[in-house]
Amino acid sequence: MTSTREPAAGTHDDPVQRRTVATLSMSQVLGGISLASGVAVGALLAEEVSGSPTYAGLGSTFQVIGSALIAVPMARLSAARGRRPGLALGYVLSFVGALGLIASGIVGSFALLLVASLLFGGSTASNNQARYAAADLANPAHRGRDLSLVVWATTIGSVLGPNLVGPSETVSRVLGIPRLTGPFVFSLVGLVLAVAVLFWRLRPDPLVEARRRAVHLDPDAVGPTHGSVGRGLRVVAARPQALLGLVTLALGHVTMVSVMVMTPLHMRHGQADLTIIGFVISMHILGMFAFSPLTGMAVDRLGGRAVAMVGSGILVVATLLASSAPMGHSNRLLAGLFLLGLGWSCTLVSGSTLLTAAVPSAERPGAQGASDLVMGLAAGTGGALAGVVVDRASFQALALGALVIAVTIGVAALVLRERRPVSAR
């Protein structure tokens, strides 16, 4: 029986869950600054260091792949030690990556840029895993809301980050480093502060506390927590609702990343300056995060499947607008990038909630790590192909290809359903 002095996990008067969501939100703001500061110039730095627009998307692509690969040790560490060390691992690796990106610009090494981009993906991995940490102690009826509140917190840092591109030019001159590496100085500061917040305030650890409460309620029903992504993939594949969550996450992410990573290059080739590029990326990131609480409430009320279909429709409109936008800056491209972020938000929140709700609690770290691995690898492949498509064809062709992927999300939401048992006559 639950102690009268200890609220059940996820109840409205649960102070531990309130502190957890608030702390994760703080770390998301700082992590968002560190990540978004570099996003706006990632393709430009890769083009400058490599000397070819063909490879411009590879920096962002390796960052996405890095976030996928880093999700594997993060899942194992979280299962063994809790969310706090798992999230900190991603931010620490990202700090090393940011230093490497600055060094790559100084020495002009494209190989160093790619390795550093892999490590810089740790920030994305931590930001992604934080949404799952918010669900560890959440009431199932409000899981989408709590998860989305942490996603929303990224808005502040992520919108501020690209707008630091302009001021970073002054920082670059003062430090004597290349102009396009200046934003990564802000990344370094944000990452240090994010780790400090996690170790200072994320106590008790939400995953460890969830286990403790589960044992308190039923000591015989709780087994070991699994962090293997291989096992997690098998668990997800065996459950249609979890599989729909994974498909929604992966395809929504590849649609967004493939178009977003090449947008700065598309604008720069049309003579748009860095300040305007940073503004457009800020509006894109605003769409990604600002409305996530509404998305979470919609998931709780309407279900993840319905919101996934809405996200599919928004992404279709976004890619249509992007495909018809001219080079440089245009209101059509601005609207398309904003909707690209909003559609992604719908797929992220709905997919994450669908997967978490369908998987037993002991299997969640492995399944969640597996979902982020697949999501990152899919988007990394899309980002790698994006530069080739733009170089060989056009930005418009890239956006239309992404449209096809967006449609597939809606199709999956219609097809992947739980099998109803056949009643005997």
CSV table of C-alpha atoms in Angstrom, one decimal:
chain,number,residue,atom,x,y,z
A,1,MET,CA,0.0,0.0,0.0
A,2,THR,CA,1.3,3.5,-0.9
A,3,SER,CA,2.4,5.6,2.1
A,4,THR,CA,0.2,8.5,3.0
A,5,ARG,CA,3.3,10.7,3.1
A,6,GLU,CA,4.4,9.9,-0.4
A,7,PRO,CA,2.3,11.0,-3.4
A,8,ALA,CA,1.8,8.4,-6.2
A,9,ALA,CA,4.0,9.0,-9.3
A,10,GLY,CA,2.6,11.6,-11.6
A,11,THR,CA,-0.1,13.0,-9.4
A,12,HIS,CA,-0.8,16.7,-9.5
A,13,ASP,CA,0.6,17.3,-6.0
A,14,ASP,CA,3.8,15.3,-6.7
A,15,PRO,CA,6.6,17.8,-5.8
A,16,VAL,CA,9.3,15.5,-7.2
A,17,GLN,CA,7.7,15.5,-10.7
A,18,ARG,CA,7.2,19.3,-10.6
A,19,ARG,CA,10.9,19.7,-9.7
A,20,THR,CA,11.9,17.2,-12.3
A,21,VAL,CA,10.0,19.0,-15.1
A,22,ALA,CA,11.3,22.4,-14.0
A,23,THR,CA,15.0,21.2,-13.8
A,24,LEU,CA,14.8,19.5,-17.2
A,25,SER,CA,13.3,22.6,-18.6
A,26,MET,CA,16.2,24.7,-17.3
A,27,SER,CA,18.7,22.3,-18.8
A,28,GLN,CA,16.8,22.3,-22.1
A,29,VAL,CA,17.1,26.1,-22.3
A,30,LEU,CA,20.8,26.0,-21.9
A,31,GLY,CA,21.2,22.9,-24.2
A,32,GLY,CA,19.1,24.6,-26.8
A,33,ILE,CA,21.4,27.6,-26.8
A,34,SER,CA,24.4,25.4,-27.2
A,35,LEU,CA,22.9,23.4,-30.1
A,36,ALA,CA,21.1,26.1,-32.0
A,37,SER,CA,24.0,28.5,-31.9
A,38,GLY,CA,25.9,26.2,-34.2
A,39,VAL,CA,22.9,25.0,-36.4
A,40,ALA,CA,22.6,28.2,-38.3
A,41,VAL,CA,26.2,28.1,-39.5
A,42,GLY,CA,26.9,24.4,-39.6
A,43,ALA,CA,26.4,24.0,-43.4
A,44,LEU,CA,28.3,27.2,-44.1
A,45,LEU,CA,31.3,26.2,-42.0
A,46,ALA,CA,31.3,22.8,-43.7
A,47,GLU,CA,31.2,24.4,-47.1
A,48,GLU,CA,34.0,26.8,-46.2
A,49,VAL,CA,36.3,24.2,-44.7
A,50,SER,CA,35.6,21.6,-47.4
A,51,GLY,CA,35.6,24.1,-50.3
A,52,SER,CA,32.6,22.5,-52.0
A,53,PRO,CA,28.8,22.9,-51.6
A,54,THR,CA,28.5,19.2,-52.2
A,55,TYR,CA,29.8,18.5,-48.7
A,56,ALA,CA,28.0,21.3,-47.0
A,57,GLY,CA,25.3,19.1,-45.5
A,58,LEU,CA,27.8,16.6,-44.1
A,59,GLY,CA,28.6,18.5,-40.9
A,60,SER,CA,25.0,18.6,-39.9
A,61,THR,CA,24.6,15.0,-41.0
A,62,PHE,CA,27.5,13.8,-38.9
A,63,GLN,CA,26.0,15.7,-36.0
A,64,VAL,CA,22.7,13.9,-36.4
A,65,ILE,CA,24.5,10.6,-36.8
A,66,GLY,CA,26.5,11.4,-33.6
A,67,SER,CA,23.3,12.0,-31.7
A,68,ALA,CA,22.0,8.6,-32.8
A,69,LEU,CA,25.2,6.8,-31.8
A,70,ILE,CA,25.6,8.6,-28.5
A,71,ALA,CA,22.0,7.5,-27.6
A,72,VAL,CA,23.3,3.9,-27.3
A,73,PRO,CA,25.7,4.5,-24.3
A,74,MET,CA,23.3,7.0,-22.9
A,75,ALA,CA,20.5,4.4,-22.7
A,76,ARG,CA,22.8,1.9,-21.1
A,77,LEU,CA,24.1,4.4,-18.6
A,78,SER,CA,20.6,5.6,-17.8
A,79,ALA,CA,19.4,2.1,-17.2
A,80,ALA,CA,22.3,1.3,-14.9
A,81,ARG,CA,22.8,4.7,-13.0
A,82,GLY,CA,19.8,6.9,-13.8
A,83,ARG,CA,18.9,9.8,-16.1
A,84,ARG,CA,21.3,12.4,-14.6
A,85,PRO,CA,24.6,10.7,-15.6
A,86,GLY,CA,23.1,9.7,-18.9
A,87,LEU,CA,22.0,13.3,-19.9
A,88,ALA,CA,25.3,14.7,-18.6
A,89,LEU,CA,27.3,12.3,-20.8
A,90,GLY,CA,25.7,13.7,-23.9
A,91,TYR,CA,26.5,17.3,-22.9
A,92,VAL,CA,30.1,16.5,-22.0
A,93,LEU,CA,30.7,14.9,-25.4
A,94,SER,CA,29.1,17.8,-27.1
A,95,PHE,CA,31.5,20.2,-25.3
A,96,VAL,CA,34.5,18.3,-26.7
A,97,GLY,CA,32.8,18.5,-30.1
A,98,ALA,CA,32.3,22.2,-29.9
A,99,LEU,CA,36.0,22.7,-29.2
A,100,GLY,CA,36.8,20.5,-32.2
A,101,LEU,CA,34.6,22.5,-34.5
A,102,ILE,CA,36.4,25.7,-33.5
A,103,ALA,CA,39.7,24.0,-34.1
A,104,SER,CA,38.6,22.6,-37.5
A,105,GLY,CA,37.8,26.1,-38.7
A,106,ILE,CA,41.2,27.4,-37.5
A,107,VAL,CA,43.3,24.6,-39.1
A,108,GLY,CA,41.0,24.1,-42.1
A,109,SER,CA,40.6,20.3,-41.5
A,110,PHE,CA,37.4,18.8,-42.9
A,111,ALA,CA,38.2,15.4,-41.3
A,112,LEU,CA,38.4,17.1,-37.8
A,113,LEU,CA,35.1,18.9,-38.5
A,114,LEU,CA,33.3,15.6,-39.2
A,115,VAL,CA,34.7,13.9,-36.1
A,116,ALA,CA,33.9,17.0,-34.0
A,117,SER,CA,30.4,17.1,-35.5
A,118,LEU,CA,29.8,13.5,-34.3
A,119,LEU,CA,30.6,14.5,-30.8
A,120,PHE,CA,28.7,17.7,-31.0
A,121,GLY,CA,25.6,15.6,-31.6
A,122,GLY,CA,25.7,14.7,-27.9
A,123,SER,CA,23.8,17.9,-27.2
A,124,THR,CA,20.9,16.7,-29.4
A,125,ALA,CA,21.0,13.3,-27.8
A,126,SER,CA,20.6,14.8,-24.3
A,127,ASN,CA,17.9,17.2,-25.4
A,128,ASN,CA,16.0,14.3,-27.0
A,129,GLN,CA,16.4,12.0,-23.9
A,130,ALA,CA,15.3,14.7,-21.6
A,131,ARG,CA,11.7,14.4,-22.9
A,132,TYR,CA,11.7,10.8,-21.8
A,133,ALA,CA,13.0,11.7,-18.4
A,134,ALA,CA,10.0,14.0,-18.0
A,135,ALA,CA,7.8,10.9,-18.5
A,136,ASP,CA,9.4,8.7,-15.9
A,137,LEU,CA,7.2,9.9,-13.1
A,138,ALA,CA,4.4,11.4,-15.1
A,139,ASN,CA,0.7,10.5,-14.7
A,140,PRO,CA,-0.2,8.4,-17.8
A,141,ALA,CA,-3.2,10.7,-18.4
A,142,HIS,CA,-0.8,13.7,-18.6
A,143,ARG,CA,2.2,12.1,-20.1
A,144,GLY,CA,2.0,14.0,-23.3
A,145,ARG,CA,1.7,17.3,-21.5
A,146,ASP,CA,4.7,16.7,-19.2
A,147,LEU,CA,6.8,15.4,-22.0
A,148,SER,CA,5.9,18.4,-24.2
A,149,LEU,CA,6.6,21.0,-21.5
A,150,VAL,CA,10.2,19.9,-21.5
A,151,VAL,CA,10.3,20.0,-25.3
A,152,TRP,CA,8.7,23.5,-25.1
A,153,ALA,CA,11.5,24.8,-22.8
A,154,THR,CA,14.0,24.3,-25.6
A,155,THR,CA,12.2,27.2,-27.4
A,156,ILE,CA,14.0,29.9,-25.4
A,157,GLY,CA,17.5,28.6,-26.0
A,158,SER,CA,16.9,27.4,-29.5
A,159,VAL,CA,15.4,30.7,-30.7
A,160,LEU,CA,18.0,32.7,-28.9
A,161,GLY,CA,20.9,30.6,-30.3
A,162,PRO,CA,20.7,31.4,-34.0
A,163,ASN,CA,20.2,35.1,-33.2
A,164,LEU,CA,23.6,35.0,-31.5
A,165,VAL,CA,25.2,34.5,-35.0
A,166,GLY,CA,25.4,38.2,-35.5
A,167,PRO,CA,27.0,39.0,-32.1
A,168,SER,CA,29.3,36.0,-32.5
A,169,GLU,CA,31.2,37.9,-35.3
A,170,THR,CA,32.5,40.3,-32.6
A,171,VAL,CA,33.5,37.4,-30.4
A,172,SER,CA,35.3,35.8,-33.3
A,173,ARG,CA,37.3,39.0,-33.9
A,174,VAL,CA,38.2,39.4,-30.2
A,175,LEU,CA,39.4,35.8,-30.0
A,176,GLY,CA,41.1,35.8,-33.4
A,177,ILE,CA,39.1,32.7,-34.6
A,178,PRO,CA,37.3,32.3,-38.0
A,179,ARG,CA,34.0,34.1,-38.2
A,180,LEU,CA,31.9,31.0,-38.7
A,181,THR,CA,33.3,29.3,-35.5
A,182,GLY,CA,32.2,32.2,-33.2
A,183,PRO,CA,28.7,30.7,-32.5
A,184,PHE,CA,30.4,27.6,-31.0
A,185,VAL,CA,31.9,29.8,-28.2
A,186,PHE,CA,28.3,30.4,-27.0
A,187,SER,CA,27.8,26.6,-27.3
A,188,LEU,CA,30.6,25.9,-24.9
A,189,VAL,CA,29.1,28.2,-22.2
A,190,GLY,CA,25.6,26.8,-22.6
A,191,LEU,CA,26.9,23.2,-22.3
A,192,VAL,CA,28.8,23.8,-19.1
A,193,LEU,CA,25.8,25.5,-17.5
A,194,ALA,CA,23.5,22.6,-18.6
A,195,VAL,CA,25.6,20.0,-16.9
A,196,ALA,CA,25.8,22.1,-13.7
A,197,VAL,CA,22.0,22.4,-13.6
A,198,LEU,CA,21.5,18.7,-14.0
A,199,PHE,CA,23.9,17.8,-11.1
A,200,TRP,CA,22.6,20.6,-8.9
A,201,ARG,CA,18.9,20.2,-9.3
A,202,LEU,CA,17.9,16.8,-10.8
A,203,ARG,CA,17.6,15.1,-7.4
A,204,PRO,CA,16.1,12.6,-6.9
A,205,ASP,CA,16.9,11.1,-10.3
A,206,PRO,CA,13.5,10.5,-12.0
A,207,LEU,CA,14.3,7.1,-13.3
A,208,VAL,CA,15.8,5.9,-10.1
A,209,GLU,CA,12.8,7.3,-8.1
A,210,ALA,CA,10.3,5.7,-10.5
A,211,ARG,CA,12.0,2.3,-9.8
A,212,ARG,CA,11.9,2.9,-6.1
A,213,ARG,CA,8.3,3.8,-6.1
A,214,ALA,CA,7.4,0.8,-8.2
A,215,VAL,CA,9.2,-1.5,-5.8
A,216,HIS,CA,7.4,0.2,-2.9
A,217,LEU,CA,4.1,-0.6,-4.5
A,218,ASP,CA,4.8,-4.2,-5.6
A,219,PRO,CA,8.2,-5.7,-4.8
A,220,ASP,CA,7.5,-8.9,-6.8
A,221,ALA,CA,6.4,-7.2,-10.0
A,222,VAL,CA,9.6,-5.3,-10.7
A,223,GLY,CA,12.4,-6.8,-12.7
A,224,PRO,CA,15.7,-5.4,-13.9
A,225,THR,CA,15.7,-2.3,-16.1
A,226,HIS,CA,17.1,-2.9,-19.6
A,227,GLY,CA,19.2,-0.5,-21.6
A,228,SER,CA,20.1,-2.6,-24.6
A,229,VAL,CA,19.0,-0.9,-27.8
A,230,GLY,CA,18.9,-4.3,-29.6
A,231,ARG,CA,16.4,-5.6,-27.1
A,232,GLY,CA,14.6,-2.3,-27.2
A,233,LEU,CA,14.1,-2.6,-31.0
A,234,ARG,CA,12.7,-6.1,-30.6
A,235,VAL,CA,10.3,-4.8,-28.0
A,236,VAL,CA,9.1,-2.0,-30.2
A,237,ALA,CA,8.8,-4.2,-33.3
A,238,ALA,CA,6.5,-6.5,-31.4
A,239,ARG,CA,4.0,-3.8,-30.5
A,240,PRO,CA,2.2,-2.0,-33.4
A,241,GLN,CA,1.6,1.2,-31.3
A,242,ALA,CA,5.2,1.4,-30.3
A,243,LEU,CA,6.3,0.7,-33.9
A,244,LEU,CA,4.0,3.5,-35.1
A,245,GLY,CA,5.7,5.8,-32.6
A,246,LEU,CA,9.1,4.9,-33.9
A,247,VAL,CA,8.1,5.3,-37.6
A,248,THR,CA,6.5,8.7,-36.8
A,249,LEU,CA,9.6,9.9,-35.0
A,250,ALA,CA,12.1,8.7,-37.7
A,251,LEU,CA,10.2,9.9,-40.7
A,252,GLY,CA,9.2,13.2,-39.1
A,253,HIS,CA,12.8,13.8,-38.2
A,254,VAL,CA,14.3,13.0,-41.6
A,255,THR,CA,11.7,15.3,-43.3
A,256,MET,CA,12.7,18.2,-41.1
A,257,VAL,CA,16.4,17.7,-41.0
A,258,SER,CA,16.9,17.1,-44.8
A,259,VAL,CA,15.2,20.4,-45.6
A,260,MET,CA,16.5,22.4,-42.7
A,261,VAL,CA,20.2,21.7,-43.1
A,262,MET,CA,20.3,23.0,-46.6
A,263,THR,CA,18.1,26.1,-46.1
A,264,PRO,CA,21.0,28.3,-44.9
A,265,LEU,CA,23.0,27.3,-48.1
A,266,HIS,CA,19.9,28.0,-50.3
A,267,MET,CA,19.5,31.4,-48.7
A,268,ARG,CA,23.2,32.3,-48.8
A,269,HIS,CA,23.4,31.4,-52.5
A,270,GLY,CA,20.7,33.9,-53.0
A,271,GLN,CA,22.8,36.6,-51.2
A,272,ALA,CA,21.0,36.6,-47.9
A,273,ASP,CA,23.2,37.7,-45.0
A,274,LEU,CA,24.0,35.8,-41.8
A,275,THR,CA,21.5,37.9,-39.7
A,276,ILE,CA,18.6,37.1,-42.0
A,277,ILE,CA,19.6,33.4,-42.2
A,278,GLY,CA,19.7,33.3,-38.4
A,279,PHE,CA,16.3,34.9,-38.2
A,280,VAL,CA,14.7,32.3,-40.5
A,281,ILE,CA,16.3,29.4,-38.6
A,282,SER,CA,15.0,31.0,-35.4
A,283,MET,CA,11.5,31.0,-36.7
A,284,HIS,CA,11.9,27.4,-37.8
A,285,ILE,CA,13.0,26.5,-34.3
A,286,LEU,CA,10.1,28.5,-32.8
A,287,GLY,CA,7.8,26.3,-34.8
A,288,MET,CA,9.6,23.2,-33.5
A,289,PHE,CA,9.2,24.0,-29.8
A,290,ALA,CA,6.9,26.9,-29.0
A,291,PHE,CA,3.6,25.1,-29.5
A,292,SER,CA,4.6,21.7,-28.1
A,293,PRO,CA,2.5,22.1,-24.9
A,294,LEU,CA,-0.6,22.4,-27.1
A,295,THR,CA,0.6,19.4,-29.1
A,296,GLY,CA,1.0,17.5,-25.8
A,297,MET,CA,-2.5,18.4,-24.7
A,298,ALA,CA,-3.8,17.3,-28.1
A,299,VAL,CA,-2.1,14.0,-27.7
A,300,ASP,CA,-3.6,13.4,-24.2
A,301,ARG,CA,-7.0,14.3,-25.5
A,302,LEU,CA,-7.1,13.0,-29.1
A,303,GLY,CA,-4.5,10.3,-29.0
A,304,GLY,CA,-1.0,10.1,-30.6
A,305,ARG,CA,-2.3,8.6,-33.8
A,306,ALA,CA,-4.5,11.6,-34.7
A,307,VAL,CA,-1.7,14.1,-33.9
A,308,ALA,CA,0.7,12.1,-36.0
A,309,MET,CA,-1.6,12.4,-39.0
A,310,VAL,CA,-2.0,16.2,-38.3
A,311,GLY,CA,1.8,16.5,-38.2
A,312,SER,CA,2.0,14.6,-41.6
A,313,GLY,CA,-0.3,17.1,-43.1
A,314,ILE,CA,1.6,20.1,-41.8
A,315,LEU,CA,4.9,18.7,-43.1
A,316,VAL,CA,3.3,18.3,-46.6
A,317,VAL,CA,2.3,22.0,-46.7
A,318,ALA,CA,5.7,23.0,-45.4
A,319,THR,CA,7.7,21.1,-48.0
A,320,LEU,CA,5.4,22.4,-50.8
A,321,LEU,CA,6.1,26.0,-49.7
A,322,ALA,CA,9.8,25.4,-49.4
A,323,SER,CA,9.9,23.7,-52.9
A,324,SER,CA,8.4,26.8,-54.5
A,325,ALA,CA,10.6,29.4,-52.6
A,326,PRO,CA,13.3,31.3,-54.6
A,327,MET,CA,16.9,31.5,-53.5
A,328,GLY,CA,17.7,34.0,-50.8
A,329,HIS,CA,15.1,35.3,-48.4
A,330,SER,CA,11.4,35.1,-49.0
A,331,ASN,CA,8.2,35.1,-47.0
A,332,ARG,CA,7.3,31.8,-48.6
A,333,LEU,CA,10.5,30.2,-47.3
A,334,LEU,CA,10.0,31.7,-43.9
A,335,ALA,CA,6.5,30.3,-43.7
A,336,GLY,CA,7.6,26.9,-45.0
A,337,LEU,CA,10.4,26.6,-42.4
A,338,PHE,CA,8.1,27.6,-39.6
A,339,LEU,CA,5.6,25.0,-40.6
A,340,LEU,CA,8.4,22.5,-41.0
A,341,GLY,CA,9.2,23.0,-37.3
A,342,LEU,CA,5.5,22.8,-36.3
A,343,GLY,CA,4.9,19.6,-38.2
A,344,TRP,CA,8.1,18.1,-36.6
A,345,SER,CA,6.8,19.0,-33.2
A,346,CYS,CA,3.6,17.1,-33.8
A,347,THR,CA,5.5,14.0,-34.9
A,348,LEU,CA,8.0,14.2,-32.0
A,349,VAL,CA,5.5,14.6,-29.2
A,350,SER,CA,3.0,12.1,-30.6
A,351,GLY,CA,5.6,9.5,-31.6
A,352,SER,CA,7.4,9.7,-28.2
A,353,THR,CA,4.1,9.4,-26.3
A,354,LEU,CA,2.9,6.5,-28.4
A,355,LEU,CA,6.2,4.6,-27.9
A,356,THR,CA,6.5,5.3,-24.2
A,357,ALA,CA,2.8,4.3,-23.5
A,358,ALA,CA,3.1,1.0,-25.4
A,359,VAL,CA,6.3,-0.3,-23.7
A,360,PRO,CA,6.6,-1.7,-20.2
A,361,SER,CA,8.5,0.6,-17.8
A,362,ALA,CA,11.5,-1.8,-17.4
A,363,GLU,CA,12.0,-1.8,-21.2
A,364,ARG,CA,11.7,1.9,-21.7
A,365,PRO,CA,15.4,3.0,-21.5
A,366,GLY,CA,16.4,0.5,-24.2
A,367,ALA,CA,13.3,1.2,-26.4
A,368,GLN,CA,13.7,4.9,-26.0
A,369,GLY,CA,17.4,4.7,-26.8
A,370,ALA,CA,16.6,2.5,-29.8
A,371,SER,CA,14.0,5.0,-31.1
A,372,ASP,CA,16.6,7.9,-30.9
A,373,LEU,CA,19.2,5.7,-32.6
A,374,VAL,CA,16.8,4.9,-35.5
A,375,MET,CA,15.6,8.5,-35.6
A,376,GLY,CA,19.1,9.9,-35.8
A,377,LEU,CA,20.4,7.4,-38.4
A,378,ALA,CA,17.4,8.0,-40.6
A,379,ALA,CA,17.8,11.8,-40.4
A,380,GLY,CA,21.6,11.5,-40.9
A,381,THR,CA,21.1,9.5,-44.1
A,382,GLY,CA,18.6,12.2,-45.3
A,383,GLY,CA,21.0,15.0,-44.4
A,384,ALA,CA,23.9,13.3,-46.2
A,385,LEU,CA,21.7,12.9,-49.4
A,386,ALA,CA,20.4,16.4,-49.1
A,387,GLY,CA,23.7,18.0,-50.1
A,388,VAL,CA,24.0,15.7,-53.1
A,389,VAL,CA,20.4,16.3,-54.2
A,390,VAL,CA,20.8,20.1,-54.0
A,391,ASP,CA,24.2,19.9,-55.9
A,392,ARG,CA,23.0,17.5,-58.6
A,393,ALA,CA,19.4,18.8,-58.9
A,394,SER,CA,18.0,21.6,-56.7
A,395,PHE,CA,16.7,22.7,-53.4
A,396,GLN,CA,13.2,22.4,-54.9
A,397,ALA,CA,13.8,18.7,-55.7
A,398,LEU,CA,15.0,18.1,-52.2
A,399,ALA,CA,11.8,19.6,-50.7
A,400,LEU,CA,9.6,17.6,-53.0
A,401,GLY,CA,11.4,14.4,-51.9
A,402,ALA,CA,10.8,15.3,-48.3
A,403,LEU,CA,7.1,15.7,-49.1
A,404,VAL,CA,6.9,12.1,-50.1
A,405,ILE,CA,8.4,11.0,-46.8
A,406,ALA,CA,5.9,13.3,-44.9
A,407,VAL,CA,3.0,11.6,-46.7
A,408,THR,CA,4.3,8.2,-45.5
A,409,ILE,CA,3.7,9.2,-41.9
A,410,GLY,CA,0.0,9.6,-42.5
A,411,VAL,CA,-0.1,6.3,-44.3
A,412,ALA,CA,1.6,4.5,-41.4
A,413,ALA,CA,-0.9,6.0,-38.9
A,414,LEU,CA,-3.7,4.4,-40.9
A,415,VAL,CA,-2.0,1.0,-41.3
A,416,LEU,CA,-0.2,0.3,-38.1
A,417,ARG,CA,-3.0,-0.7,-35.7
A,418,GLU,CA,-3.3,-3.2,-32.8
A,419,ARG,CA,-4.8,-6.4,-34.0
A,420,ARG,CA,-8.2,-7.1,-32.5
A,421,PRO,CA,-8.7,-10.6,-31.1
A,422,VAL,CA,-11.1,-12.7,-33.1
A,423,SER,CA,-14.0,-13.7,-30.9
A,424,ALA,CA,-15.0,-17.4,-31.0
A,425,ARG,CA,-18.5,-18.2,-32.1
